[in-house]
Amino acid sequence: ARLLHDRDTHSNWEQPLSSVRSSGKVRPNPSLEPTRTGMALGPPPGVVHHPSGGPSAIPALSAAYAVKDKRALKSSVESVLRVGMIISLASGIGMGVLAEPILRMFYENGKSAPAISIAAPIMAAYGYTIFLMAISQPMTNMLQAVGKANVPVKSLTVGAVVKVVANYIFIGIPSININGAVIGTVLCYLIVVIYNYIALIKATKVKVNLMSVVVKPLISSVLCGVAAYCAYGISYKILPQRLFHGY
């Protein structure tokens, strides 16, 4: 009976959708046309919304917080932040050092080829700072686990206001132009992460080991970036050029 109900529900939704499509009332949005032939200038969602253990940490954090188990709290908080930093720093630095080669491989022979020189620095900047965006979601999950669900809302509101103001100021400066969007995004998430981190530490009374959570992943990620850049340079000289230029 449940399967029949689900099938009927799906059919009820599908029929009006099909009729709308066939009527020709669904038309492409002209504002989205540049993204169809061009390249996205935002951070990659696969890195920002990585599975760093934020949702899975909620039960453990909630239980440790309820019984005031400081050792378990410290272990859970540090584990989530450490995994998030390892994933985001390594992938972000790799994306940053190889920003232009990546864009050339996909877009050099298309209509967006002239924009590669503009997009490459933006992509690199997002790569080097994407850890801020990546750890903001796990912090939100941890704050929810300790009963501070209102904190992320406040921090994101403040960050969004700063982003809008920064975009308005910096994008209007001709020498900065589109790079102002990067500045606004970085400032937004910097405020969100700092605000959430302070609230999390204040709520849990945990002293995070920054050497383990930040410094070691950063050093490892920098070495990964150097290795990736060197590997690209060697591969570029010995492998066929068509592999690097999209033809």
PDB file of C-alpha atoms in Angstrom:
ATOM      1  CA  ALA A   1       0.000   0.000   0.000  1.00  0.00           C
ATOM      2  CA  ARG A   2       2.887   2.356   0.772  1.00  0.00           C
ATOM      3  CA  LEU A   3       4.453   1.707  -2.639  1.00  0.00           C
ATOM      4  CA  LEU A   4       1.137   2.314  -4.417  1.00  0.00           C
ATOM      5  CA  HIS A   5       0.694   5.567  -2.477  1.00  0.00           C
ATOM      6  CA  ASP A   6       4.206   6.748  -3.391  1.00  0.00           C
ATOM      7  CA  ARG A   7       3.626   5.866  -7.046  1.00  0.00           C
ATOM      8  CA  ASP A   8       0.308   7.735  -7.112  1.00  0.00           C
ATOM      9  CA  THR A   9       1.889  10.736  -5.404  1.00  0.00           C
ATOM     10  CA  HIS A  10       4.710  10.771  -7.953  1.00  0.00           C
ATOM     11  CA  SER A  11       2.198  10.560 -10.791  1.00  0.00           C
ATOM     12  CA  ASN A  12       0.159  13.419  -9.352  1.00  0.00           C
ATOM     13  CA  TRP A  13       3.253  15.610  -9.351  1.00  0.00           C
ATOM     14  CA  GLU A  14       4.553  14.435 -12.706  1.00  0.00           C
ATOM     15  CA  GLN A  15       1.371  15.102 -14.656  1.00  0.00           C
ATOM     16  CA  PRO A  16       1.155  18.850 -13.967  1.00  0.00           C
ATOM     17  CA  LEU A  17       4.898  19.184 -14.510  1.00  0.00           C
ATOM     18  CA  SER A  18       4.621  17.447 -17.875  1.00  0.00           C
ATOM     19  CA  SER A  19       1.728  19.671 -18.909  1.00  0.00           C
ATOM     20  CA  VAL A  20       3.689  22.792 -17.986  1.00  0.00           C
ATOM     21  CA  ARG A  21       6.699  21.612 -19.982  1.00  0.00           C
ATOM     22  CA  SER A  22       4.578  20.785 -23.027  1.00  0.00           C
ATOM     23  CA  SER A  23       2.762  24.115 -22.875  1.00  0.00           C
ATOM     24  CA  GLY A  24       5.990  25.969 -23.479  1.00  0.00           C
ATOM     25  CA  LYS A  25       5.550  28.178 -20.419  1.00  0.00           C
ATOM     26  CA  VAL A  26       8.879  27.159 -18.961  1.00  0.00           C
ATOM     27  CA  ARG A  27      11.508  29.309 -20.632  1.00  0.00           C
ATOM     28  CA  PRO A  28      15.199  29.693 -19.906  1.00  0.00           C
ATOM     29  CA  ASN A  29      16.212  32.548 -17.648  1.00  0.00           C
ATOM     30  CA  PRO A  30      18.300  35.045 -19.669  1.00  0.00           C
ATOM     31  CA  SER A  31      20.290  35.927 -16.555  1.00  0.00           C
ATOM     32  CA  LEU A  32      21.679  32.382 -16.478  1.00  0.00           C
ATOM     33  CA  GLU A  33      22.963  32.392 -20.063  1.00  0.00           C
ATOM     34  CA  PRO A  34      26.560  33.385 -19.186  1.00  0.00           C
ATOM     35  CA  THR A  35      26.905  30.341 -16.951  1.00  0.00           C
ATOM     36  CA  ARG A  36      25.912  28.000 -19.770  1.00  0.00           C
ATOM     37  CA  THR A  37      28.796  28.840 -22.036  1.00  0.00           C
ATOM     38  CA  GLY A  38      31.134  30.242 -19.414  1.00  0.00           C
ATOM     39  CA  MET A  39      32.689  29.148 -16.199  1.00  0.00           C
ATOM     40  CA  ALA A  40      31.380  29.383 -12.665  1.00  0.00           C
ATOM     41  CA  LEU A  41      33.231  31.868 -10.477  1.00  0.00           C
ATOM     42  CA  GLY A  42      32.055  30.494  -7.149  1.00  0.00           C
ATOM     43  CA  PRO A  43      33.519  27.942  -4.797  1.00  0.00           C
ATOM     44  CA  PRO A  44      32.923  24.289  -5.743  1.00  0.00           C
ATOM     45  CA  PRO A  45      30.023  22.857  -3.705  1.00  0.00           C
ATOM     46  CA  GLY A  46      31.675  19.467  -3.458  1.00  0.00           C
ATOM     47  CA  VAL A  47      34.419  20.961  -1.321  1.00  0.00           C
ATOM     48  CA  VAL A  48      32.284  23.401   0.648  1.00  0.00           C
ATOM     49  CA  HIS A  49      29.687  20.778   1.632  1.00  0.00           C
ATOM     50  CA  HIS A  50      32.055  17.949   2.324  1.00  0.00           C
ATOM     51  CA  PRO A  51      31.077  15.098   4.707  1.00  0.00           C
ATOM     52  CA  SER A  52      33.467  16.075   7.506  1.00  0.00           C
ATOM     53  CA  GLY A  53      31.466  14.424  10.265  1.00  0.00           C
ATOM     54  CA  GLY A  54      29.386  17.416  11.351  1.00  0.00           C
ATOM     55  CA  PRO A  55      25.945  15.730  11.290  1.00  0.00           C
ATOM     56  CA  SER A  56      27.285  12.439  12.669  1.00  0.00           C
ATOM     57  CA  ALA A  57      28.918  14.290  15.576  1.00  0.00           C
ATOM     58  CA  ILE A  58      25.602  15.675  16.883  1.00  0.00           C
ATOM     59  CA  PRO A  59      24.585  12.603  18.958  1.00  0.00           C
ATOM     60  CA  ALA A  60      28.058  12.198  20.490  1.00  0.00           C
ATOM     61  CA  LEU A  61      28.372  15.903  21.211  1.00  0.00           C
ATOM     62  CA  SER A  62      24.872  16.129  22.666  1.00  0.00           C
ATOM     63  CA  ALA A  63      25.489  13.155  24.957  1.00  0.00           C
ATOM     64  CA  ALA A  64      28.861  14.471  26.134  1.00  0.00           C
ATOM     65  CA  TYR A  65      27.423  17.950  26.658  1.00  0.00           C
ATOM     66  CA  ALA A  66      24.471  16.600  28.647  1.00  0.00           C
ATOM     67  CA  VAL A  67      26.689  14.715  31.118  1.00  0.00           C
ATOM     68  CA  LYS A  68      29.420  17.402  31.106  1.00  0.00           C
ATOM     69  CA  ASP A  69      32.051  14.964  29.823  1.00  0.00           C
ATOM     70  CA  LYS A  70      34.769  17.456  28.896  1.00  0.00           C
ATOM     71  CA  ARG A  71      37.111  14.820  27.545  1.00  0.00           C
ATOM     72  CA  ALA A  72      34.501  13.473  25.109  1.00  0.00           C
ATOM     73  CA  LEU A  73      33.521  17.030  24.153  1.00  0.00           C
ATOM     74  CA  LYS A  74      37.112  17.955  23.383  1.00  0.00           C
ATOM     75  CA  SER A  75      37.649  14.789  21.366  1.00  0.00           C
ATOM     76  CA  SER A  76      34.466  15.269  19.308  1.00  0.00           C
ATOM     77  CA  VAL A  77      35.044  18.963  18.584  1.00  0.00           C
ATOM     78  CA  GLU A  78      38.684  18.469  17.622  1.00  0.00           C
ATOM     79  CA  SER A  79      37.907  15.439  15.441  1.00  0.00           C
ATOM     80  CA  VAL A  80      35.264  17.272  13.420  1.00  0.00           C
ATOM     81  CA  LEU A  81      37.426  20.386  12.947  1.00  0.00           C
ATOM     82  CA  ARG A  82      40.537  18.341  12.128  1.00  0.00           C
ATOM     83  CA  VAL A  83      38.849  16.248   9.447  1.00  0.00           C
ATOM     84  CA  GLY A  84      37.261  19.368   7.957  1.00  0.00           C
ATOM     85  CA  MET A  85      40.613  21.162   7.802  1.00  0.00           C
ATOM     86  CA  ILE A  86      42.413  18.159   6.309  1.00  0.00           C
ATOM     87  CA  ILE A  87      39.881  17.801   3.491  1.00  0.00           C
ATOM     88  CA  SER A  88      39.331  21.483   2.726  1.00  0.00           C
ATOM     89  CA  LEU A  89      42.936  22.682   3.030  1.00  0.00           C
ATOM     90  CA  ALA A  90      44.375  19.915   0.865  1.00  0.00           C
ATOM     91  CA  SER A  91      41.748  20.201  -1.874  1.00  0.00           C
ATOM     92  CA  GLY A  92      41.698  24.004  -1.730  1.00  0.00           C
ATOM     93  CA  ILE A  93      45.458  24.468  -2.003  1.00  0.00           C
ATOM     94  CA  GLY A  94      45.577  21.910  -4.809  1.00  0.00           C
ATOM     95  CA  MET A  95      42.842  23.797  -6.642  1.00  0.00           C
ATOM     96  CA  GLY A  96      44.661  27.068  -6.052  1.00  0.00           C
ATOM     97  CA  VAL A  97      48.068  26.065  -7.386  1.00  0.00           C
ATOM     98  CA  LEU A  98      46.521  24.366 -10.426  1.00  0.00           C
ATOM     99  CA  ALA A  99      43.746  26.889 -11.076  1.00  0.00           C
ATOM    100  CA  GLU A 100      44.910  28.012 -14.512  1.00  0.00           C
ATOM    101  CA  PRO A 101      45.824  24.522 -15.817  1.00  0.00           C
ATOM    102  CA  ILE A 102      42.430  23.196 -14.708  1.00  0.00           C
ATOM    103  CA  LEU A 103      40.569  26.006 -16.475  1.00  0.00           C
ATOM    104  CA  ARG A 104      42.665  25.634 -19.621  1.00  0.00           C
ATOM    105  CA  MET A 105      41.981  21.915 -19.788  1.00  0.00           C
ATOM    106  CA  PHE A 106      38.210  22.517 -19.781  1.00  0.00           C
ATOM    107  CA  TYR A 107      37.737  25.897 -21.464  1.00  0.00           C
ATOM    108  CA  GLU A 108      40.738  26.723 -23.648  1.00  0.00           C
ATOM    109  CA  ASN A 109      39.022  25.732 -26.899  1.00  0.00           C
ATOM    110  CA  GLY A 110      35.580  27.109 -26.043  1.00  0.00           C
ATOM    111  CA  LYS A 111      33.902  30.478 -26.054  1.00  0.00           C
ATOM    112  CA  SER A 112      35.214  31.215 -22.564  1.00  0.00           C
ATOM    113  CA  ALA A 113      38.909  30.931 -23.457  1.00  0.00           C
ATOM    114  CA  PRO A 114      39.536  34.715 -23.195  1.00  0.00           C
ATOM    115  CA  ALA A 115      38.135  34.713 -19.655  1.00  0.00           C
ATOM    116  CA  ILE A 116      40.634  32.165 -18.319  1.00  0.00           C
ATOM    117  CA  SER A 117      43.151  34.826 -17.341  1.00  0.00           C
ATOM    118  CA  ILE A 118      40.424  36.593 -15.348  1.00  0.00           C
ATOM    119  CA  ALA A 119      38.901  33.492 -13.752  1.00  0.00           C
ATOM    120  CA  ALA A 120      42.163  31.766 -12.765  1.00  0.00           C
ATOM    121  CA  PRO A 121      43.132  34.220  -9.963  1.00  0.00           C
ATOM    122  CA  ILE A 122      39.550  34.142  -8.664  1.00  0.00           C
ATOM    123  CA  MET A 123      39.534  30.354  -8.611  1.00  0.00           C
ATOM    124  CA  ALA A 124      42.920  30.340  -6.865  1.00  0.00           C
ATOM    125  CA  ALA A 125      41.709  32.814  -4.228  1.00  0.00           C
ATOM    126  CA  TYR A 126      38.649  30.674  -3.528  1.00  0.00           C
ATOM    127  CA  GLY A 127      40.876  27.619  -3.278  1.00  0.00           C
ATOM    128  CA  TYR A 128      43.218  29.135  -0.693  1.00  0.00           C
ATOM    129  CA  THR A 129      40.337  30.357   1.480  1.00  0.00           C
ATOM    130  CA  ILE A 130      37.773  27.624   0.930  1.00  0.00           C
ATOM    131  CA  PHE A 131      38.550  26.073   4.309  1.00  0.00           C
ATOM    132  CA  LEU A 132      36.567  28.918   5.883  1.00  0.00           C
ATOM    133  CA  MET A 133      33.466  27.944   3.939  1.00  0.00           C
ATOM    134  CA  ALA A 134      34.045  24.226   4.466  1.00  0.00           C
ATOM    135  CA  ILE A 135      34.254  24.266   8.265  1.00  0.00           C
ATOM    136  CA  SER A 136      31.353  26.669   8.752  1.00  0.00           C
ATOM    137  CA  GLN A 137      28.774  23.893   8.239  1.00  0.00           C
ATOM    138  CA  PRO A 138      30.335  21.447  10.746  1.00  0.00           C
ATOM    139  CA  MET A 139      30.512  24.300  13.261  1.00  0.00           C
ATOM    140  CA  THR A 140      26.820  24.938  12.711  1.00  0.00           C
ATOM    141  CA  ASN A 141      26.060  21.268  13.380  1.00  0.00           C
ATOM    142  CA  MET A 142      28.127  21.284  16.568  1.00  0.00           C
ATOM    143  CA  LEU A 143      26.443  24.432  17.843  1.00  0.00           C
ATOM    144  CA  GLN A 144      23.069  22.785  17.277  1.00  0.00           C
ATOM    145  CA  ALA A 145      24.283  19.788  19.265  1.00  0.00           C
ATOM    146  CA  VAL A 146      25.033  21.949  22.311  1.00  0.00           C
ATOM    147  CA  GLY A 147      21.773  23.889  22.138  1.00  0.00           C
ATOM    148  CA  LYS A 148      23.093  27.016  20.412  1.00  0.00           C
ATOM    149  CA  ALA A 149      21.115  26.787  17.169  1.00  0.00           C
ATOM    150  CA  ASN A 150      20.494  30.552  17.139  1.00  0.00           C
ATOM    151  CA  VAL A 151      24.198  31.420  16.954  1.00  0.00           C
ATOM    152  CA  PRO A 152      24.746  30.358  13.294  1.00  0.00           C
ATOM    153  CA  VAL A 153      21.695  32.387  12.271  1.00  0.00           C
ATOM    154  CA  LYS A 154      23.121  35.514  13.895  1.00  0.00           C
ATOM    155  CA  SER A 155      26.619  35.001  12.509  1.00  0.00           C
ATOM    156  CA  LEU A 156      25.362  34.337   8.994  1.00  0.00           C
ATOM    157  CA  THR A 157      23.150  37.418   9.137  1.00  0.00           C
ATOM    158  CA  VAL A 158      26.099  39.602  10.123  1.00  0.00           C
ATOM    159  CA  GLY A 159      28.286  37.931   7.490  1.00  0.00           C
ATOM    160  CA  ALA A 160      25.681  38.422   4.768  1.00  0.00           C
ATOM    161  CA  VAL A 161      25.389  42.140   5.575  1.00  0.00           C
ATOM    162  CA  VAL A 162      29.178  42.508   5.452  1.00  0.00           C
ATOM    163  CA  LYS A 163      29.271  40.624   2.145  1.00  0.00           C
ATOM    164  CA  VAL A 164      26.674  42.879   0.539  1.00  0.00           C
ATOM    165  CA  VAL A 165      28.457  46.029   1.739  1.00  0.00           C
ATOM    166  CA  ALA A 166      31.878  44.697   0.666  1.00  0.00           C
ATOM    167  CA  ASN A 167      30.555  43.732  -2.771  1.00  0.00           C
ATOM    168  CA  TYR A 168      29.024  47.166  -3.225  1.00  0.00           C
ATOM    169  CA  ILE A 169      32.256  48.907  -2.246  1.00  0.00           C
ATOM    170  CA  PHE A 170      34.900  46.738  -3.906  1.00  0.00           C
ATOM    171  CA  ILE A 171      33.149  45.736  -7.128  1.00  0.00           C
ATOM    172  CA  GLY A 172      32.573  49.443  -7.809  1.00  0.00           C
ATOM    173  CA  ILE A 173      36.333  50.067  -7.762  1.00  0.00           C
ATOM    174  CA  PRO A 174      37.571  49.602 -11.379  1.00  0.00           C
ATOM    175  CA  SER A 175      40.947  48.208 -10.344  1.00  0.00           C
ATOM    176  CA  ILE A 176      39.271  45.475  -8.254  1.00  0.00           C
ATOM    177  CA  ASN A 177      36.006  44.887 -10.141  1.00  0.00           C
ATOM    178  CA  ILE A 178      34.840  41.234 -10.068  1.00  0.00           C
ATOM    179  CA  ASN A 179      37.544  40.356  -7.543  1.00  0.00           C
ATOM    180  CA  GLY A 180      35.463  42.306  -5.042  1.00  0.00           C
ATOM    181  CA  ALA A 181      33.012  39.376  -4.981  1.00  0.00           C
ATOM    182  CA  VAL A 182      35.807  37.143  -3.695  1.00  0.00           C
ATOM    183  CA  ILE A 183      36.700  39.674  -1.011  1.00  0.00           C
ATOM    184  CA  GLY A 184      33.070  39.892   0.076  1.00  0.00           C
ATOM    185  CA  THR A 185      32.667  36.112   0.259  1.00  0.00           C
ATOM    186  CA  VAL A 186      35.891  35.634   2.239  1.00  0.00           C
ATOM    187  CA  LEU A 187      34.948  38.384   4.699  1.00  0.00           C
ATOM    188  CA  CYS A 188      31.485  36.856   5.121  1.00  0.00           C
ATOM    189  CA  TYR A 189      32.755  33.391   5.993  1.00  0.00           C
ATOM    190  CA  LEU A 190      35.627  34.742   8.075  1.00  0.00           C
ATOM    191  CA  ILE A 191      33.086  36.497  10.304  1.00  0.00           C
ATOM    192  CA  VAL A 192      30.858  33.393  10.401  1.00  0.00           C
ATOM    193  CA  VAL A 193      33.714  31.069  11.377  1.00  0.00           C
ATOM    194  CA  ILE A 194      35.189  33.394  14.028  1.00  0.00           C
ATOM    195  CA  TYR A 195      31.758  34.125  15.542  1.00  0.00           C
ATOM    196  CA  ASN A 196      30.753  30.435  15.582  1.00  0.00           C
ATOM    197  CA  TYR A 197      34.137  29.298  16.905  1.00  0.00           C
ATOM    198  CA  ILE A 198      34.038  31.712  19.835  1.00  0.00           C
ATOM    199  CA  ALA A 199      30.469  30.678  20.659  1.00  0.00           C
ATOM    200  CA  LEU A 200      31.370  26.974  20.409  1.00  0.00           C
ATOM    201  CA  ILE A 201      34.384  27.318  22.710  1.00  0.00           C
ATOM    202  CA  LYS A 202      32.376  29.389  25.174  1.00  0.00           C
ATOM    203  CA  ALA A 203      29.551  26.834  25.238  1.00  0.00           C
ATOM    204  CA  THR A 204      31.698  23.702  25.522  1.00  0.00           C
ATOM    205  CA  LYS A 205      34.562  25.165  27.594  1.00  0.00           C
ATOM    206  CA  VAL A 206      36.930  23.222  25.324  1.00  0.00           C
ATOM    207  CA  LYS A 207      40.491  24.322  24.652  1.00  0.00           C
ATOM    208  CA  VAL A 208      41.182  23.240  21.069  1.00  0.00           C
ATOM    209  CA  ASN A 209      44.663  21.976  20.239  1.00  0.00           C
ATOM    210  CA  LEU A 210      45.421  24.291  17.293  1.00  0.00           C
ATOM    211  CA  MET A 211      48.646  22.459  16.489  1.00  0.00           C
ATOM    212  CA  SER A 212      46.699  19.272  15.798  1.00  0.00           C
ATOM    213  CA  VAL A 213      43.634  20.889  14.242  1.00  0.00           C
ATOM    214  CA  VAL A 214      45.169  23.677  12.122  1.00  0.00           C
ATOM    215  CA  VAL A 215      48.976  23.724  11.924  1.00  0.00           C
ATOM    216  CA  LYS A 216      49.642  20.085  11.022  1.00  0.00           C
ATOM    217  CA  PRO A 217      46.883  19.896   8.355  1.00  0.00           C
ATOM    218  CA  LEU A 218      48.145  23.193   6.930  1.00  0.00           C
ATOM    219  CA  ILE A 219      51.734  21.974   6.652  1.00  0.00           C
ATOM    220  CA  SER A 220      50.610  18.696   5.079  1.00  0.00           C
ATOM    221  CA  SER A 221      48.358  20.534   2.623  1.00  0.00           C
ATOM    222  CA  VAL A 222      51.124  22.917   1.571  1.00  0.00           C
ATOM    223  CA  LEU A 223      53.366  19.912   0.873  1.00  0.00           C
ATOM    224  CA  CYS A 224      50.514  18.359  -1.126  1.00  0.00           C
ATOM    225  CA  GLY A 225      50.202  21.568  -3.128  1.00  0.00           C
ATOM    226  CA  VAL A 226      53.930  21.637  -3.867  1.00  0.00           C
ATOM    227  CA  ALA A 227      53.835  17.985  -4.919  1.00  0.00           C
ATOM    228  CA  ALA A 228      50.805  18.599  -7.162  1.00  0.00           C
ATOM    229  CA  TYR A 229      52.457  21.582  -8.839  1.00  0.00           C
ATOM    230  CA  CYS A 230      55.699  19.675  -9.417  1.00  0.00           C
ATOM    231  CA  ALA A 231      53.832  16.646 -10.738  1.00  0.00           C
ATOM    232  CA  TYR A 232      51.940  18.879 -13.153  1.00  0.00           C
ATOM    233  CA  GLY A 233      55.155  20.503 -14.380  1.00  0.00           C
ATOM    234  CA  ILE A 234      56.800  17.142 -15.023  1.00  0.00           C
ATOM    235  CA  SER A 235      53.692  15.668 -16.654  1.00  0.00           C
ATOM    236  CA  TYR A 236      53.307  18.717 -18.890  1.00  0.00           C
ATOM    237  CA  LYS A 237      56.759  18.091 -20.379  1.00  0.00           C
ATOM    238  CA  ILE A 238      56.505  14.349 -20.961  1.00  0.00           C
ATOM    239  CA  LEU A 239      52.830  13.720 -21.762  1.00  0.00           C
ATOM    240  CA  PRO A 240      50.907  14.680 -24.957  1.00  0.00           C
ATOM    241  CA  GLN A 241      49.780  18.300 -24.960  1.00  0.00           C
ATOM    242  CA  ARG A 242      46.223  17.369 -25.907  1.00  0.00           C
ATOM    243  CA  LEU A 243      45.740  16.082 -22.358  1.00  0.00           C
ATOM    244  CA  PHE A 244      46.293  19.554 -20.949  1.00  0.00           C
ATOM    245  CA  HIS A 245      44.543  21.738 -23.522  1.00  0.00           C
ATOM    246  CA  GLY A 246      41.245  19.963 -24.045  1.00  0.00           C
ATOM    247  CA  TYR A 247      41.721  18.798 -27.617  1.00  0.00           C
TER     248      TYR A 247
END
